[in-house]
Amino acid sequence: MRITGTFLDEITFDIPSNNWGPEEWDADFRAMKAMGIRRVILIRCASSFWMTYPSKVLPRYGIRHRPPLDLIDLFLSLAEKYEMEMFIGTCHGVDKNCGAGWTADDFRREIEFNKEIIAEIQALYGHRKAFTGWYLTHEVRANDPGVVNLFVEQGTFSKKVSGNKPTLISPYFAGVKAAEACGEQDLTVLTVEAHARHWDAVFSEIAGSVDIVAFQDGHVNYDELTAYLEVTRRLADKYGILCWSNVESFDRDMPWRFPPIAWEKFLWKLESAEAAGIKEGITFEFSHFMSPNSQYKSAGNLFNRYCQYFNIPARARDYRFEG
Amino acid sequence: MRITGTFLDEITFDIPSNNWGPEEWDADFRAMKAMGIRRVILIRCASSFWMTYPSKVLPRYGIRHRPPLDLIDLFLSLAEKYEMEMFIGTCHGVDKNCGAGWTADDFRREIEFNKEIIAEIQALYGHRKAFTGWYLTHEVRANDPGVVNLFVEQGTFSKKVSGNKPTLISPYFAGVKAAEACGEQDLTVLTVEAHARHWDAVFSEIAGSVDIVAFQDGHVNYDELTAYLEVTRRLADKYGILCWSNVESFDRDMPWRFPPIAWEKFLWKLESAEAAGIKEGITFEFSHFMSPNSQYKSAGNLFNRYCQYFNIPARARDYRFEG
Amino acid sequence: MRITGTFLDEITFDIPSNNWGPEEWDADFRAMKAMGIRRVILIRCASSFWMTYPSKVLPRYGIRHRPPLDLIDLFLSLAEKYEMEMFIGTCHGVDKNCGAGWTADDFRREIEFNKEIIAEIQALYGHRKAFTGWYLTHEVRANDPGVVNLFVEQGTFSKKVSGNKPTLISPYFAGVKAAEACGEQDLTVLTVEAHARHWDAVFSEIAGSVDIVAFQDGHVNYDELTAYLEVTRRLADKYGILCWSNVESFDRDMPWRFPPIAWEKFLWKLESAEAAGIKEGITFEFSHFMSPNSQYKSAGNLFNRYCQYFNIPARARDYRFEG
């Protein structure tokens, strides 16, 4: 079980920007490649006031920001240069900040403008070689009202307009760390069994619209992780959905949100996914939490620990860009 | 609209110290100069237990700390070396920690000991070439009881003892982000119109005692900023007060206080100030949030983004000091 | 009063891991040595799910984690290489997370499994040259129920099995910053006098089982510190316990937990300990908060400030390891 993909966290949302330009991003893709990453996943193309590309749809929803740089174009170009796949994320929260308490009505509005966004992205970047699939950006945890529809409608639409490009989602376990992470004090923790009931129902409906699922692995206790992952992987198999793990490279146990994770924890989670029969890992995310160029020095050290452990002949010092 | 000035955040208050000595500060002034900064503003000369210079006034108020280094002398020397102006900040909170809930009585006490402090600073540093003006350190948001008096008394006094050196203040907008920033849950948000009423009244009284105003630009939503800045600038014009913008270089939207701001946000705020008819920007502050020598690597990247955007031929790597 | 010892914060608990391997740790011991550090104190050998060495005791308590590297062996080897002493910390919180609200029953359980842990550590590492003493890891503040027994039983046992190796504890003052630090809103602040009553009682009981005490110096106001330290040192003298100070190198006054401390504060605390008649300082801890290799750049700057002030001919740039 290795990390073969990473999210790209722009629009950065609750994680401080690295403030990189094209040169720094190029250096970072080079470092990703050295570590074995072959796909990048743009986590969202826009969120509330900010956007990654010069959308003509979003201004119609009252958003006045214009990005100084087309990040989707930049990331596609770098993915092409380094022979990677790129999944492009949809738009999140055009009229409501993310977090707890989304209703089916909220999701309906998200679907509506996202159809326009998806069509626009297809028109602008559909011809690009590295554009491999779609990331449906909304993060959910259970069979809550509107969830199935959210993924069925966006998944079906994005596949239809793009010649059936695969779609990916990354939900989270409603585990013991979920309530605090979501700021939702009354969140019901789902046991492994309850989780299985919810996702059996969801997977049965979204199969065909969603091709790959990669659960975030950070909301349950370390010694429960294999059990949650294994039942998820079995259910995904049952419905023909490919199951990866989103091996989070940030640490959820620290007093501030978020530093790079301790190597011991990251290794434990990799081994847990392997024990659950999962074959590939993606991570949220390389550039802040595993990169030699991260603003956090311990990220470059995590890169080294990972490479040394798996006998990958790369060292952080050879991938640093001095800006 | 460019950044021509920066605060110096010593005594550091809610932002961790860089732990610099004279060599590191010299390197940082060199980097400031390269970016186009020509004035530095010491945010406060003392606060609660700590002081930046060997005051003989503060021990009389029970404060036993002695600084290992006279930072005012150091900063004046560096300002002289790099041909910059320096504004010296007054003392903050000798017997009460800063934050919400200051009363007119609190302000009266602040005025009293600050007159002694101002006289002492004039006696110690009044002859120094780089000593250009005074920064009246208290941060206010509205025409609250005691605010006018606070600035009139300190401004009049400091100008009188110093041969009419200009005085600067940096209030904040009582905007949607102010309540959380100040830890004051019942803070009344002032609309643009209410803000205008408050500051029409304040400016009409403090004109002549305060020469320059530079509002902190981080407490309102991004798409409201131009409106708040423009009405402020018009009112300042009306009363003959020079209006700059304090373009904050830290990010108020992140889960921890505070990382360097994302370049996209910083650029948006620069453009908002320009649209409001403002001609100069200062920032809080270069050394933590825009400096190649900051403890935050993304600060050096922000330096690079800023310089590249405005065609300033400086790169962070040429201004790093390896301590 | 100099810093002659440092904690080693692995298992890292509320401070993000540096993610170091053997090479990085070697570089860090070299830097410690240059600064004058001659003893290292492993803060705990295990805590909740994580352990620093391949224990056979802990799996019997249901803990499944296996460390990828034996850190106790590594630290002993480096202490031997750099001619340092090493104190090994006991296990903390095998079935309950640390923090407020420990009862005498909790302590009794901690004693029970720690006797097994102590015996195991003695069996595995008792022959090692650098293994100098024991650190009894539980942090207490007063003569609360079970505290005396906690230290008497563990201290007596660890001394007995190890040929009377010295034992060290590091309590904290129940000062004005303790309630927030411990998340215990109803914690009773102990005045200097009340503190003295509590610790007169504790010291009278634990003398003979505990050889050295080094109070954490960060939970009281700066201008009270000498008074708290002095009464502690006098009481320790009275009962034949050696008194050091744990001069914390992280900053408790900042909005996030924790950055390196400002040099002015660190110097104040060193001078306070000296004024209290204390002869040696240890710090929590070098590798995050004073090291040239820390993920926090201001830590290397603190190293430089300390070395310059005490005329130690070491500079951070000569002790950096580029991983």
PDB file of C-alpha atoms in Angstrom, chain A residues 10 12-24 49-50 62 64-68 71 256-258 292-296 320-323, chain B residues 222-224 226 251 253-256 259-265 267-268 289 295-299 301-302 304-305 308-309 315-318 320:
ATOM      1  CA  GLU A  10      -6.161  25.248  -3.709  1.00  0.00           C
ATOM      2  CA  THR A  12      -6.910  26.645   0.416  1.00  0.00           C
ATOM      3  CA  PHE A  13      -9.661  26.651   2.931  1.00  0.00           C
ATOM      4  CA  ASP A  14      -8.617  25.931   6.512  1.00  0.00           C
ATOM      5  CA  ILE A  15      -4.909  25.395   5.815  1.00  0.00           C
ATOM      6  CA  PRO A  16      -2.640  28.408   5.297  1.00  0.00           C
ATOM      7  CA  SER A  17      -1.440  28.991   1.763  1.00  0.00           C
ATOM      8  CA  ASN A  18       2.140  28.145   0.832  1.00  0.00           C
ATOM      9  CA  ASN A  19       2.010  31.191  -1.487  1.00  0.00           C
ATOM     10  CA  TRP A  20       3.586  29.357  -4.362  1.00  0.00           C
ATOM     11  CA  GLY A  21       3.920  30.533  -7.939  1.00  0.00           C
ATOM     12  CA  PRO A  22       4.580  28.417 -11.033  1.00  0.00           C
ATOM     13  CA  GLU A  23       8.236  27.735 -10.179  1.00  0.00           C
ATOM     14  CA  GLU A  24       7.415  26.484  -6.692  1.00  0.00           C
ATOM     15  CA  PHE A  49     -15.406  34.051  -2.515  1.00  0.00           C
ATOM     16  CA  TRP A  50     -12.395  32.405  -4.147  1.00  0.00           C
ATOM     17  CA  GLY A  62     -22.237  37.480  -7.300  1.00  0.00           C
ATOM     18  CA  ARG A  64     -16.247  39.224  -7.854  1.00  0.00           C
ATOM     19  CA  HIS A  65     -12.889  37.634  -7.221  1.00  0.00           C
ATOM     20  CA  ARG A  66     -10.649  37.028 -10.240  1.00  0.00           C
ATOM     21  CA  PRO A  67      -7.648  34.746  -9.730  1.00  0.00           C
ATOM     22  CA  PRO A  68      -4.285  36.271 -10.678  1.00  0.00           C
ATOM     23  CA  LEU A  71      -4.349  27.284 -11.352  1.00  0.00           C
ATOM     24  CA  TRP A 256      -3.618  23.415  16.516  1.00  0.00           C
ATOM     25  CA  ARG A 257      -5.066  22.640  13.098  1.00  0.00           C
ATOM     26  CA  PHE A 258      -2.907  21.232  11.469  1.00  0.00           C
ATOM     27  CA  PRO A 292      10.293  19.202   1.018  1.00  0.00           C
ATOM     28  CA  ASN A 293       8.934  22.636   0.078  1.00  0.00           C
ATOM     29  CA  SER A 294       6.215  22.852   2.698  1.00  0.00           C
ATOM     30  CA  GLN A 295       6.178  25.741   5.120  1.00  0.00           C
ATOM     31  CA  TYR A 296       6.389  23.010   7.792  1.00  0.00           C
ATOM     32  CA  ARG A 320      13.879  21.889  -2.320  1.00  0.00           C
ATOM     33  CA  PHE A 321      13.246  25.046  -4.293  1.00  0.00           C
ATOM     34  CA  GLU A 322      14.867  28.144  -2.850  1.00  0.00           C
ATOM     35  CA  GLY A 323      12.437  30.896  -3.806  1.00  0.00           C
TER      36      GLY A 323
ATOM     37  CA  TYR B 222     -13.552  40.845   1.184  1.00  0.00           C
ATOM     38  CA  ASP B 223     -16.320  42.190  -1.020  1.00  0.00           C
ATOM     39  CA  GLU B 224     -17.212  44.947   1.472  1.00  0.00           C
ATOM     40  CA  THR B 226     -13.667  48.916  -0.788  1.00  0.00           C
ATOM     41  CA  ASP B 251      -4.590  35.575   7.473  1.00  0.00           C
ATOM     42  CA  ASP B 253      -9.554  33.128   8.143  1.00  0.00           C
ATOM     43  CA  MET B 254      -7.419  30.240   9.355  1.00  0.00           C
ATOM     44  CA  PRO B 255      -7.918  27.990  12.397  1.00  0.00           C
ATOM     45  CA  TRP B 256      -4.853  29.342  14.176  1.00  0.00           C
ATOM     46  CA  PRO B 259      -0.116  32.510   9.458  1.00  0.00           C
ATOM     47  CA  PRO B 260       0.949  34.684   6.511  1.00  0.00           C
ATOM     48  CA  ILE B 261      -1.975  35.590   4.287  1.00  0.00           C
ATOM     49  CA  ALA B 262      -2.635  34.000   0.919  1.00  0.00           C
ATOM     50  CA  TRP B 263      -1.305  36.152  -1.904  1.00  0.00           C
ATOM     51  CA  GLU B 264      -4.703  36.201  -3.613  1.00  0.00           C
ATOM     52  CA  LYS B 265      -6.245  37.817  -0.549  1.00  0.00           C
ATOM     53  CA  LEU B 267      -3.691  41.367  -3.740  1.00  0.00           C
ATOM     54  CA  TRP B 268      -7.452  41.743  -3.423  1.00  0.00           C
ATOM     55  CA  PHE B 289       4.357  37.626   7.440  1.00  0.00           C
ATOM     56  CA  GLN B 295       9.798  31.761  10.889  1.00  0.00           C
ATOM     57  CA  TYR B 296       6.975  31.087   8.401  1.00  0.00           C
ATOM     58  CA  LYS B 297       8.330  29.966   5.056  1.00  0.00           C
ATOM     59  CA  SER B 298       5.187  31.136   3.284  1.00  0.00           C
ATOM     60  CA  ALA B 299       6.085  34.697   4.295  1.00  0.00           C
ATOM     61  CA  ASN B 301       6.918  33.244  -0.708  1.00  0.00           C
ATOM     62  CA  LEU B 302       4.508  36.169  -0.201  1.00  0.00           C
ATOM     63  CA  ASN B 304       8.267  36.817  -3.883  1.00  0.00           C
ATOM     64  CA  ARG B 305       4.682  36.976  -5.120  1.00  0.00           C
ATOM     65  CA  GLN B 308       7.060  39.525  -9.019  1.00  0.00           C
ATOM     66  CA  TYR B 309       3.625  41.072  -9.420  1.00  0.00           C
ATOM     67  CA  ARG B 315      13.987  37.523  -4.580  1.00  0.00           C
ATOM     68  CA  ALA B 316      13.653  36.151  -1.077  1.00  0.00           C
ATOM     69  CA  ARG B 317      16.687  33.906  -1.462  1.00  0.00           C
ATOM     70  CA  ASP B 318      18.946  36.933  -1.797  1.00  0.00           C
ATOM     71  CA  ARG B 320      17.924  35.409   3.816  1.00  0.00           C
TER      72      ARG B 320
END
